[in-house]
XYZ file of C-alpha atoms in Angstrom:
649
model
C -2.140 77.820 -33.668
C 0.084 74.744 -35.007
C 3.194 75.544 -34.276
C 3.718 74.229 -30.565
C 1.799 71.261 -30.805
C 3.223 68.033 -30.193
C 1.111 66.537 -33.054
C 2.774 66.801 -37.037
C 0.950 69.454 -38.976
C 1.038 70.121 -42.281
C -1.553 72.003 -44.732
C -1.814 71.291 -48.227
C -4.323 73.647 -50.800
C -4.808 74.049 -54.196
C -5.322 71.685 -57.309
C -2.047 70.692 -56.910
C -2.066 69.960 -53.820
C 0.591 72.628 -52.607
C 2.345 72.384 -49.005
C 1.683 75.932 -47.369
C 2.066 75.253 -44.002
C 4.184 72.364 -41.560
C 4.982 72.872 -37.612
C 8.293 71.618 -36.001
C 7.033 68.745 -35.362
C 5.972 67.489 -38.654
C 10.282 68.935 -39.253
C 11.134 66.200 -36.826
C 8.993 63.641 -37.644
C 9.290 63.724 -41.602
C 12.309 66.103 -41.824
C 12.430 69.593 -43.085
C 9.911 70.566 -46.633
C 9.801 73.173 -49.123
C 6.442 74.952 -48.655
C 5.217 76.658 -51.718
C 5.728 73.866 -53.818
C 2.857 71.108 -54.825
C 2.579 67.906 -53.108
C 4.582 65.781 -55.380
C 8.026 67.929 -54.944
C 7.565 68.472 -51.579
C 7.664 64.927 -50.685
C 9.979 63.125 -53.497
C 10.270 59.831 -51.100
C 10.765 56.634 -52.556
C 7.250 55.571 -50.725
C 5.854 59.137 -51.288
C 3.326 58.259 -54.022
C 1.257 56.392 -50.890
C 0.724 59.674 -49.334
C 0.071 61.301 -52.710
C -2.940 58.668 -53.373
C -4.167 59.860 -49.867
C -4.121 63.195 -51.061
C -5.735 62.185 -54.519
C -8.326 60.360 -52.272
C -9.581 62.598 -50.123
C -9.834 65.568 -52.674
C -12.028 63.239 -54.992
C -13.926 61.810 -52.570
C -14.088 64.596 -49.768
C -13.954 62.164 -47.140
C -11.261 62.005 -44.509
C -8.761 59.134 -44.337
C -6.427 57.766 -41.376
C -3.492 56.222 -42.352
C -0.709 53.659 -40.290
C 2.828 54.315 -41.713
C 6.418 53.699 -41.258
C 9.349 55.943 -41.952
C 12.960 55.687 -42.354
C 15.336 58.683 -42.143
C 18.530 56.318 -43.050
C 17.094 53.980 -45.200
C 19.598 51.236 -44.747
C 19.388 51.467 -40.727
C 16.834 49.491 -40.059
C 16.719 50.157 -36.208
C 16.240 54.134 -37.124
C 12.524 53.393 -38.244
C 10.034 55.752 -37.025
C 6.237 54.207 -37.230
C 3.340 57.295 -37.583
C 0.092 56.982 -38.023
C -1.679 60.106 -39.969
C -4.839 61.455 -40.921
C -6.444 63.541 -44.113
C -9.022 65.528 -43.640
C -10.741 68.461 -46.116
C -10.690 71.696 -44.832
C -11.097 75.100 -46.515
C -8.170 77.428 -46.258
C -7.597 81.240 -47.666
C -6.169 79.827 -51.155
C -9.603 77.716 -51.080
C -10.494 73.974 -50.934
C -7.428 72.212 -49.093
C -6.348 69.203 -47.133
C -4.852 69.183 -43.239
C -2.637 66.201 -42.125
C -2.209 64.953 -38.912
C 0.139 63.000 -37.619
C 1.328 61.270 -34.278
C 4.504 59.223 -33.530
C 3.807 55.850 -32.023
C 7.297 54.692 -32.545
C 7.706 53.430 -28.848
C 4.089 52.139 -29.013
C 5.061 49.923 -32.003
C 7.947 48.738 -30.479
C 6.410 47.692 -27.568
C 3.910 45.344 -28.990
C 6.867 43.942 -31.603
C 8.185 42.913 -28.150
C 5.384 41.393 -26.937
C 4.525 39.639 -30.267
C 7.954 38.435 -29.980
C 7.706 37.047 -26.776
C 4.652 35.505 -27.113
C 5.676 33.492 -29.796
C 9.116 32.681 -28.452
C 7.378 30.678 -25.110
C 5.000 27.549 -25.116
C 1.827 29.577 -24.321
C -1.668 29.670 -25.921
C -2.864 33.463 -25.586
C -6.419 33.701 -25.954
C -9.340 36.553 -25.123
C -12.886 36.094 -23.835
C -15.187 38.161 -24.213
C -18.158 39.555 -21.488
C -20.374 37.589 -23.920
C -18.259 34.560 -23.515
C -17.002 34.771 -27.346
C -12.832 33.533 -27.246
C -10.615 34.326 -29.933
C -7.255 32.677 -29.790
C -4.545 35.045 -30.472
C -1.494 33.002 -29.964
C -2.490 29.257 -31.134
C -1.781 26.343 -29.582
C -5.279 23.771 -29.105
C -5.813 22.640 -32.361
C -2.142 20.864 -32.059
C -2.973 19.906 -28.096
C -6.559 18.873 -28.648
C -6.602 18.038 -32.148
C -9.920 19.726 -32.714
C -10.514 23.521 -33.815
C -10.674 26.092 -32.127
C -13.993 26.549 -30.233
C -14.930 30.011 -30.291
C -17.208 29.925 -26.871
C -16.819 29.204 -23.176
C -19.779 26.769 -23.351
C -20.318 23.472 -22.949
C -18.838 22.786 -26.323
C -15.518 23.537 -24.808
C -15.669 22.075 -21.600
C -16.391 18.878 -23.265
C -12.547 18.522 -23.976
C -12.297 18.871 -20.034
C -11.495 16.277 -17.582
C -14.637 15.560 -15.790
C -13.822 15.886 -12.541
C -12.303 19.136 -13.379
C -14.964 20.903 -14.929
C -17.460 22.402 -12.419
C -14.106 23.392 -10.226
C -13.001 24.974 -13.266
C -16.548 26.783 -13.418
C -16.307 27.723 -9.965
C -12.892 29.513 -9.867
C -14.465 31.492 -13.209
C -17.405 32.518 -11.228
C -15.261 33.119 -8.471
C -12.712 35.154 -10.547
C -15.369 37.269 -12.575
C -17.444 37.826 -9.730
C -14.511 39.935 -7.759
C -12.821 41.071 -11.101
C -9.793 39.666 -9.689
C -6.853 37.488 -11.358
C -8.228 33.861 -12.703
C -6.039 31.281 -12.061
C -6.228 27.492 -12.638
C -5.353 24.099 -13.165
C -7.255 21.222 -15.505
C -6.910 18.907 -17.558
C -7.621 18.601 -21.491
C -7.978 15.497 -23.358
C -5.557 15.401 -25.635
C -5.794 14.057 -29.112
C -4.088 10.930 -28.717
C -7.279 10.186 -26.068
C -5.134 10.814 -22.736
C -5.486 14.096 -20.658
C -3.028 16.595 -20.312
C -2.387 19.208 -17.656
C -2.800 22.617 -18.481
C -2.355 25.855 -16.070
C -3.991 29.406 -17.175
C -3.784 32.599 -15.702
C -6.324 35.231 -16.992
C -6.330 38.572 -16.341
C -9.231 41.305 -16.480
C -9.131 44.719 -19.268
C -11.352 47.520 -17.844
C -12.553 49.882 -20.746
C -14.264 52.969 -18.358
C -14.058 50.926 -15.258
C -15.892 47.801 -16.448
C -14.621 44.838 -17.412
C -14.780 44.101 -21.517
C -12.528 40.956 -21.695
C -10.199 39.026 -20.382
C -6.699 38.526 -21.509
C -5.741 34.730 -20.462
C -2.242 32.659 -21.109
C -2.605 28.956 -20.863
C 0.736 26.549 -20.779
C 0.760 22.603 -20.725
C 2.069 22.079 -17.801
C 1.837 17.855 -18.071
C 5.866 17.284 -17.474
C 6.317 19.284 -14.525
C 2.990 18.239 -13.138
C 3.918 15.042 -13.671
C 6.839 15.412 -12.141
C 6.066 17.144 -8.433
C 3.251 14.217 -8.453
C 5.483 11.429 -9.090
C 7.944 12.867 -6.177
C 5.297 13.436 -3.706
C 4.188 10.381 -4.081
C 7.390 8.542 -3.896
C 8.205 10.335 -0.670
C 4.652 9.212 0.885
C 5.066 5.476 -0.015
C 8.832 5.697 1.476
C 7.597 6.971 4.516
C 5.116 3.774 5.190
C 5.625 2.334 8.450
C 2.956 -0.480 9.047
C 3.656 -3.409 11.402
C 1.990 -5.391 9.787
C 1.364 -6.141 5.513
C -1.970 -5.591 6.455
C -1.476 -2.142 8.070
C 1.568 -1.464 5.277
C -0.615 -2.363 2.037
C -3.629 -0.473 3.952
C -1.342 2.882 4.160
C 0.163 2.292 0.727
C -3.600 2.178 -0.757
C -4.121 5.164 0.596
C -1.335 6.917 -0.683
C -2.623 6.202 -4.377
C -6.383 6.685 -3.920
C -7.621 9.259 -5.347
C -4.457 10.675 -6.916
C -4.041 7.777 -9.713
C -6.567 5.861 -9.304
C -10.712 5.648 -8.343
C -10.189 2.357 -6.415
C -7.036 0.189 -5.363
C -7.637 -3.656 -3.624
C -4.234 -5.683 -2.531
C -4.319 -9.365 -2.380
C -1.691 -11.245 -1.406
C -0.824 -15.143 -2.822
C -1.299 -18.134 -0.269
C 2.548 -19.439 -1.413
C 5.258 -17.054 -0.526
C 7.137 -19.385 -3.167
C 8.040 -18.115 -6.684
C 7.636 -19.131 -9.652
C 4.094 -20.478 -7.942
C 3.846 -24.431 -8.180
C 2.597 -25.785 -11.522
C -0.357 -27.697 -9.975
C -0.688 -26.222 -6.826
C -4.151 -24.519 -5.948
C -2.412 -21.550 -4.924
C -5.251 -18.591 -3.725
C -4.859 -15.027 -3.534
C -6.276 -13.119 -0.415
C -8.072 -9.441 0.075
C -5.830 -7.317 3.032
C -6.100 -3.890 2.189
C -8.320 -1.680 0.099
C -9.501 2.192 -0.471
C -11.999 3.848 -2.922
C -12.353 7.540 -3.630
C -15.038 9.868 -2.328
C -18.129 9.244 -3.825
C -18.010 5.869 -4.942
C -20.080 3.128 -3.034
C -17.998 1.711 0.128
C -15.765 -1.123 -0.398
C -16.828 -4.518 0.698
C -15.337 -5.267 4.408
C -12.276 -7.158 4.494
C -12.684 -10.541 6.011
C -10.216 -12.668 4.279
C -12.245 -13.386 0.804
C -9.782 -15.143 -1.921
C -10.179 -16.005 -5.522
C -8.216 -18.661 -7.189
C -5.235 -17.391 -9.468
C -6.603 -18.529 -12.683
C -4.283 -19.199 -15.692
C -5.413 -15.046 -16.964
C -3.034 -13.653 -13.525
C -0.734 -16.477 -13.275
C 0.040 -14.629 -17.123
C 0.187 -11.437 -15.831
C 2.341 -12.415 -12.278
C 4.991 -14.160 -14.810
C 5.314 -11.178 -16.987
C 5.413 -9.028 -14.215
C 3.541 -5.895 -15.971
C 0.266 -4.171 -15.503
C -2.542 -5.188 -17.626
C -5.626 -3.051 -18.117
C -9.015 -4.855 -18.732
C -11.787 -2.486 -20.446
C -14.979 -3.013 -18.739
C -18.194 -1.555 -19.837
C -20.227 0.500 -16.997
C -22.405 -1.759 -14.938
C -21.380 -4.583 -17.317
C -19.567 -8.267 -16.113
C -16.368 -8.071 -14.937
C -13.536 -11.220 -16.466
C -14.006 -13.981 -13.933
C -11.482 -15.020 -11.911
C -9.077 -11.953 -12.185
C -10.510 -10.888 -8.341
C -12.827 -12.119 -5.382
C -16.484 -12.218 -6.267
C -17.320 -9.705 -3.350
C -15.372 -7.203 -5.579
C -16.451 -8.065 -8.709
C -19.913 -7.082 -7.152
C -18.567 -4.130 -6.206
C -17.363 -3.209 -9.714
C -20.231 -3.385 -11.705
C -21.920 -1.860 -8.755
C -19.770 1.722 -8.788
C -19.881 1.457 -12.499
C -15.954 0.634 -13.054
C -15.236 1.353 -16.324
C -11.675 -0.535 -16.383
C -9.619 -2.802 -14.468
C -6.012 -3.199 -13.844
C -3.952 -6.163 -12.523
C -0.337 -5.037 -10.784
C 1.873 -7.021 -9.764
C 3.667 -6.686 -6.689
C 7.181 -7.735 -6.619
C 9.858 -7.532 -3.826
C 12.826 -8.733 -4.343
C 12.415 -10.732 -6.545
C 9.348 -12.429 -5.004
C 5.669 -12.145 -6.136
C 3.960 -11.238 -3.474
C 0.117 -10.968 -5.009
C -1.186 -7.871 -7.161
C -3.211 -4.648 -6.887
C -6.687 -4.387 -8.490
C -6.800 -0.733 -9.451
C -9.844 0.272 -11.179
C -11.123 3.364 -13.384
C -15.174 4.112 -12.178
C -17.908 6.130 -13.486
C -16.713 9.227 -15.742
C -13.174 8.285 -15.046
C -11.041 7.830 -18.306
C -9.667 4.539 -18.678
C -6.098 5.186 -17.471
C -3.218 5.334 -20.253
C 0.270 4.039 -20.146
C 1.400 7.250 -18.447
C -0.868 6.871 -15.604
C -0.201 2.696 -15.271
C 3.185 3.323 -15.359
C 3.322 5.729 -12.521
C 0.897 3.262 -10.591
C 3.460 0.514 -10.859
C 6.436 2.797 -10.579
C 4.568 4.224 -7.263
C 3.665 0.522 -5.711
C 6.880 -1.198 -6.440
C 8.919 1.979 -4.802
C 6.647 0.642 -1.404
C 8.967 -2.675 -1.461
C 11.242 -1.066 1.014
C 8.816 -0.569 3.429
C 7.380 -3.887 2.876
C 10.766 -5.775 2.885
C 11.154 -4.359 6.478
C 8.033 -5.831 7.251
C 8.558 -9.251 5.526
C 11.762 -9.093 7.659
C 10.000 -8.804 10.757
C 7.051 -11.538 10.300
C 10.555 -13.756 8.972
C 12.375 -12.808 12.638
C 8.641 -13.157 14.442
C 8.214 -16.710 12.906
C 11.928 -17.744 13.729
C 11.169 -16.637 17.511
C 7.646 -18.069 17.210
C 9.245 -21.609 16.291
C 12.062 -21.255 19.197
C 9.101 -20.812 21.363
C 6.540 -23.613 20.172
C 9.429 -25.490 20.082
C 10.247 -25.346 23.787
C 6.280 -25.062 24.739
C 5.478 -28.608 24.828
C 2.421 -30.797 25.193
C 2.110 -31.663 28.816
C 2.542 -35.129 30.157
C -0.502 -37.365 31.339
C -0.411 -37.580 35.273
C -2.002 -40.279 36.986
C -4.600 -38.425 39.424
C -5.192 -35.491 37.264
C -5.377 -33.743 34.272
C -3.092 -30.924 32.712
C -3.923 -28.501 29.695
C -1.550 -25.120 28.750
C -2.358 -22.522 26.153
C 0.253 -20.439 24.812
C -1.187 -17.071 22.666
C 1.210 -14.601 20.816
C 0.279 -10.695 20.858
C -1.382 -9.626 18.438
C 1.216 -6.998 16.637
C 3.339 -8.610 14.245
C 6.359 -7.395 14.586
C 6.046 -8.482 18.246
C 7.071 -11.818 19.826
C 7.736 -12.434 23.661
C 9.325 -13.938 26.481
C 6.581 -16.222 27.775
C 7.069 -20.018 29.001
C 5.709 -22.709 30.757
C 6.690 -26.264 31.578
C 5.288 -29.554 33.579
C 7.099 -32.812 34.026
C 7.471 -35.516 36.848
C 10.288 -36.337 38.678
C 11.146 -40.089 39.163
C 8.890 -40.139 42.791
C 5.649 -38.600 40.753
C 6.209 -35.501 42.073
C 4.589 -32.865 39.389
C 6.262 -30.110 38.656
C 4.712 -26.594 37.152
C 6.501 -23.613 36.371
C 5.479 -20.289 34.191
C 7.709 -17.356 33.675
C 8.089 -14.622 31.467
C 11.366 -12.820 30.591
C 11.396 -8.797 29.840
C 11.324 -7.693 26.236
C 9.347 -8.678 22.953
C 12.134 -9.561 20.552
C 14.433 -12.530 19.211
C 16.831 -11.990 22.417
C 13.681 -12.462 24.391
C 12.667 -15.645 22.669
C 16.236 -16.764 23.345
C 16.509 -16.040 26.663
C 13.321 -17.798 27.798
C 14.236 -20.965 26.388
C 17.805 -20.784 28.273
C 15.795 -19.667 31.936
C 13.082 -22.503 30.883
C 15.882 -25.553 30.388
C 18.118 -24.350 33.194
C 15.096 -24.575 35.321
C 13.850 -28.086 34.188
C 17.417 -29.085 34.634
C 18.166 -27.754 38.036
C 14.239 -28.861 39.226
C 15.365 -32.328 37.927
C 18.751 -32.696 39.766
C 17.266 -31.259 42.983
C 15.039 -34.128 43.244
C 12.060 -34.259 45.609
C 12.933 -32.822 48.750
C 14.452 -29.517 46.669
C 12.196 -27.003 48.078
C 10.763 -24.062 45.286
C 12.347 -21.250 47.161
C 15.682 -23.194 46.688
C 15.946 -24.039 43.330
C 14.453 -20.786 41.980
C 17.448 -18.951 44.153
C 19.626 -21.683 42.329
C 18.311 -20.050 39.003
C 18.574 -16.575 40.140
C 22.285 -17.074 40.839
C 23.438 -18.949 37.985
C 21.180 -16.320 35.429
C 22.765 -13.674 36.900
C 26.471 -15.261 36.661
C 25.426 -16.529 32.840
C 23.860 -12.864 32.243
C 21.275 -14.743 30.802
C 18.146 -11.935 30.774
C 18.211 -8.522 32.143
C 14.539 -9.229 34.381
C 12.478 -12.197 34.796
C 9.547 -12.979 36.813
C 8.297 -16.908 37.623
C 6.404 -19.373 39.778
C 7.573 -22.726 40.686
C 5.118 -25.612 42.207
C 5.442 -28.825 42.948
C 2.569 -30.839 43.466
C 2.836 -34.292 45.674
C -0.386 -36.770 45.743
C -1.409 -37.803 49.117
C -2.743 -41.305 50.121
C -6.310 -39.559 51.233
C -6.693 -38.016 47.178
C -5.745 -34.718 48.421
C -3.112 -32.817 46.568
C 0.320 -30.887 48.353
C 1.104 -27.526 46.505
C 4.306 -25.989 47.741
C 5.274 -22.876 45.397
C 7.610 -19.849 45.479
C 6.903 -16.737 43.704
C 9.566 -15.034 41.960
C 7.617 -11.450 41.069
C 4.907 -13.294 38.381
C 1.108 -13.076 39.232
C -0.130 -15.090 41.996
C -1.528 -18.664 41.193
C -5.381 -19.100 41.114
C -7.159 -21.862 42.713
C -10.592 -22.886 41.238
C -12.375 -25.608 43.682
C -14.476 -27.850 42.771
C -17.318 -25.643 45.301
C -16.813 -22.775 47.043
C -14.807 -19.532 46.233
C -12.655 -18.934 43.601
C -9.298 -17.329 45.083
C -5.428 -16.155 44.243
C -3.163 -17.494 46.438
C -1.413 -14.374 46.975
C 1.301 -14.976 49.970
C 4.763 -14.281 49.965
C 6.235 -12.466 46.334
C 9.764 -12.348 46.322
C 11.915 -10.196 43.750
C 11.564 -11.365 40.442
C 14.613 -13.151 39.052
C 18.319 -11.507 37.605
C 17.347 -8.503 40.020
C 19.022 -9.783 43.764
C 20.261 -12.867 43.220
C 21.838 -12.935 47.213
C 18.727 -12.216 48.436
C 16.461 -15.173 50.500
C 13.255 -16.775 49.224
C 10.334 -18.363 50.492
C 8.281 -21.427 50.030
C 4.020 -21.704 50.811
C 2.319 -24.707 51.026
C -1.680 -24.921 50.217
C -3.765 -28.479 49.530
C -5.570 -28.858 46.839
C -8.885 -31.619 46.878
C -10.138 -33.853 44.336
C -12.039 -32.019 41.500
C -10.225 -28.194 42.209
C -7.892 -26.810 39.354
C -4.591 -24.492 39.701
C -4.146 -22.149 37.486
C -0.646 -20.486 36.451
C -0.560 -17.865 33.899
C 1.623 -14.797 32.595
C 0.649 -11.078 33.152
C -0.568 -10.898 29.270
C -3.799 -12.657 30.826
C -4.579 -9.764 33.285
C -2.744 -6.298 32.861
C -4.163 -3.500 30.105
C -3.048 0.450 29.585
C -6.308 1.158 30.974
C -6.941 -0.551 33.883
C -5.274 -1.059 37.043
C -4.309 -5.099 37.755
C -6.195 -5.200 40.545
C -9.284 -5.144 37.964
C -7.338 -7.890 35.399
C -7.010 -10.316 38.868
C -10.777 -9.820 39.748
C -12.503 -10.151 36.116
C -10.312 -13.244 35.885
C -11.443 -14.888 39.333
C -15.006 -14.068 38.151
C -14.438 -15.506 34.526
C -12.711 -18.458 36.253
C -16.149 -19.264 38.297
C -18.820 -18.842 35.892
C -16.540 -21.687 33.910
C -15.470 -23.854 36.436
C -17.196 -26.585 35.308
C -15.532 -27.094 31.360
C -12.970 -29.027 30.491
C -9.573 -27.894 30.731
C -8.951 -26.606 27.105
C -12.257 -25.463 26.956
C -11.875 -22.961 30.253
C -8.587 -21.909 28.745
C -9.829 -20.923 25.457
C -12.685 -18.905 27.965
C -10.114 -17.035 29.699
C -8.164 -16.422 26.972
C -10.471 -13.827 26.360
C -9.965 -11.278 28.928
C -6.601 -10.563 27.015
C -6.523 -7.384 25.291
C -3.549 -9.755 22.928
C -1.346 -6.750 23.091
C 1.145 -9.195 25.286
C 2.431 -12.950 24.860
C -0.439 -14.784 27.126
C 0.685 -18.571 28.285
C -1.277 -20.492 30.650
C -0.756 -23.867 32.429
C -3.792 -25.647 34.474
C -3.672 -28.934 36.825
C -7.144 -30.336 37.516
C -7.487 -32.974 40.239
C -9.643 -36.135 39.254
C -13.163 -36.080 41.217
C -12.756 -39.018 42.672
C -9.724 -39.978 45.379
């Protein structure tokens, strides 16, 4: 009944244990046997006398016993080994008591987990099993020399003691997740390591079904901390690069973001009061709060609103070595004074920071202020790793910021040029004059905005306001050529020059000079009458109408004739208007910044400003001014210039 079976059969009886029976495959397995002899001649092998103890074994004891063997049919080719494993079991045959062997090959079997032993131990993984129960056994080892501590034989909270904090109820969660559907567990976490830091580590676990239920799970777990590192470090880089504020307020407030919550709990940017480096020995230089960001969950961040602290000798130490340094604080405990505003240091004992850290932030060259990063709650403090990246992450946002210090340094140039031309009106006998000049609000923006008032040598006042197209350095430029070529050509026409005339004089010798590519502007000139009444002549070259204010009655625009604004047609004619103004009414000239939003059409700007104008009528000059000023939305250069006659004749 033996003979076809794939298993190796033999059958041994007697006292001496004699071989009576063997199939083929027992021939191919252990190679051919004399039958009819006992035990001991049949198998002479050099490791024979194992099986013969077997034999021994099971005939005094008349139990069965299984057996895990190897054999070699060339004993010097190692490769030809053929692994068995056999079983001994009593039986009673026709020559009486005797003993049947079983055996099966499980050559390939063997081989196959040599390979995988092999492997295992040839790659960076921990192997581990868990158990329904939630009982691990570490097969491949690897924690002890991460973690520092043994082994811990349970998924309890023993073990996820060693786990990040903030990692350990997502790393519950994908469990539950994962054992729930019987699916493929997969995660990422971190393990505090036994130098105190936390490492990444990524695990894949993967179910074994014993009769269609799941007994354990087979899991691989790799520390992942370089590459992690890594992908982190680039992303990060790439996000900073692409910052693109207009301001360093709107640039530090998109860099903060960029590190919170990824390094740190909370990040604060102050800037110093001297752009100067190294800072004066004696001057009481202040540092200022401009951007900020906290993670999810912590209290929100005080509101910015300018606070400052006064560099103390502890930063000036850590600005001149230019290197992060990490303060230790203890949970709800005082924070070092004068390292940060006292708003924040509120804040920090508040959300429970547990460590602060003072950045400098250098570009190049200069010292621009520092970042207050801090750790909060069940944070770790961070480790050099972590600082480093911080600083490696904020100093890589210099680019970004140098184009912005650029701008504000181009901005403040074209500021200057324009202040510079924008002068203090002269005192006129019979009235009083006030101007206001406001730059938008965006900082990388500067206009084309003017205005100007001087006398020529018979009294006669002269106003003028223009703006020229564009909100850059050429702009700046531009206006202050239109502005003195205008003085200059006013002057020499003298006082029977009419406005149309000398703004066509402009037009012509702009367009010849290619001074601006568009300009708009108003031109008055104002001549005092023996009974205290005023002469306005103007001409309008495309710039919002003037606006009379009297002294009672209705508030109006003194729309008339608009001709094409300037560097347009220079050929074509343009017109003078004539209006008087009495003692105690004000003119108004002002730019289109004053009146024209996105969202509203300027017929609204010229109304809420004729309205604004006559609830005020009454203040002073630089009083109504700052009023009106107001109704800007600031997104353009305003300028205004007003004329007020005196009350009395």
């Amino acid at each position: 009944m033996f003979d076809r079976t794939v298993a190796a059969v033999a059958v041994l009886a007697g006292p001496e244990d004699r071989l009576i029976y063997t199939n083929a495959a027992f021939t191919r397995l252990f190679g051919a046997r004399r039958t009819g002899v006992p035990a001991r001649v049949a198998f002479p092998d050099a490791d024979g006398h194992r099986f013969l103890g077997v034999l021994d074994s099971v005939r005094g004891t008349g139990r069965g016993r299984q057996v895990v063997g190897e054999r070699r049919t060339d004993p010097g080719a190692a490769g030809q080994a053929r692994h068995f494993v056999y079983s001994c079991s009593p039986v009673t045959t026709a020559e009486g008591p005797g003993i049947l062997v079983l055996a099966m090959d499980t050559t390939a079997e063997a081989r196959t987990l040599q390979r995988y032993e092999a492997l295992v131990s040839a790659v960076s993984h921990m192997v581990w099993v868990r158990g329904a129960d939630g009982s691990m056994e570490e097969i491949v080892p690897g924690w002890e020399r991460l973690t520092g501590a043994p082994w811990h034989p349970r998924a309890d909270e023993g073990w996820y003691a060693r786990i990040h904090p903030r990692d350990r109820e997502p790393l519950r969660e994908a469990w539950r997740r994962a054992a729930g559907s019987g699916g493929v567990f997969e995660a990422a976490f971190r393990v505090r390591a036994a130098d105190g830091s936390y490492r990444h580590l990524a695990t894949r676990s993967v179910p074994v079904l014993r009769d269609g239920r799941i007994t354990e799970w087979v899991a691989a777990t790799a520390d992942v901390e370089d590459a992690w590192g890594t992908r982190l470090r680039e992303r990060l880089l790439a996000q900073v690069a692409a910052v693109s504020g207009a301001s360093l307020h709107e640039a530090f407030a998109e860099v903060v973001k960029v590190v919170v919550p990824e390094l740190t709990d909370a990040c604060l940017i102050l800037l110093l009061s001297h752009d100067e480096w190294p800072l004066p020995a004696h001057a009481g230089v202040t540092a200022r709060r401009i951007a900020s960001a906290t993670r999810p969950g912590l209290p929100a961040p005080p509101a910015l609103r300018g606070q400052r602290v006064a560099v103390t000798p502890a930063v000036r130490e850590v600005l001149d070595r230019r290197t992060p340094v990490t303060f230790p604080l203890e949970a709800g405990g005082p924070v070092p004074p004068g390292l940060i505003p006292t708003v924040s240091e509120r804040w920090l004992i508040a959300s429970g920071a547990t460590s602060l850290t003072l950045i400098p932030l250098i570009v190049d060259d200069l010292v621009l202020g520092y970042a207050a990063t801090s750790s909060n709650g069940d944070t770790p403090v961070p480790g050099p790793a972590e600082t480093e990246l911080l600083r490696e992450v904020l100093h890589h946002a210099q680019r970004p910021i140098r184009m912005v210090l650029d701008l504000q340094r181009a901005r403040r140039t074209a500021l200057s040029l324009q202040r510079a031309h924008l002068t203090e009106p002269p005192p006129v006998r019979g009235g009083a004059l006030a101007a206001r000049y406001q730059p938008a609000s965006p900082s990388g923006e500067i206009g084309g905005d003017w205005y100007d008032a001087f006398t020529l040598p018979d009294g006669t006042l002269v106003l003028d306001i223009g703006d020229v197209a564009g909100h850059d350095l050429t702009a700046a430029t531009a206006m202050g050529q239109m502005r003195s070529m205008l003085r200059a050509l006013a002057y020499a026409g003298g006082p029977e020059a009419m406005p149309d005339s000398v703004l066509a004089r402009l037009d012509q010798v702009s367009a010849g000079l290619d001074t601006a590519p568009l300009a708009t502007a108003l031109l008055t000139a104002l001549r005092r009458r023996a009974d205290g009444t005023w002469l306005l002549t103007w001409s309008n070259a495309g710039h919002p109408p003037p606006l009379v204010v009297p002294a009672h009655g209705a508030v109006r625009h003194l729309f008339g004739a608009v001709d094409p604004p300037l560097c347009v047609a220079p050929d074509l004619p343009r017109t003078t208007r004539a209006h008087v103004l009495r003692p105690g009414d004000t003119l108004l000239l002002y730019t289109d910044g004053l009146i024209e939003t996105p969202s509203a059409p300027i017929d609204e700007g010229l109304r809420r400003l004729v309205a604004e104008a006559a609830r005020c009528r009454g203040r002073p000059l630089p009083d109504l001014l700052r009023v009106l000023q107001d109704l800007s939305d600031h997104r353009d250069d305003t300028a205004m210039l007003a004329f007020r006659l005196d009350d009395a004749p």
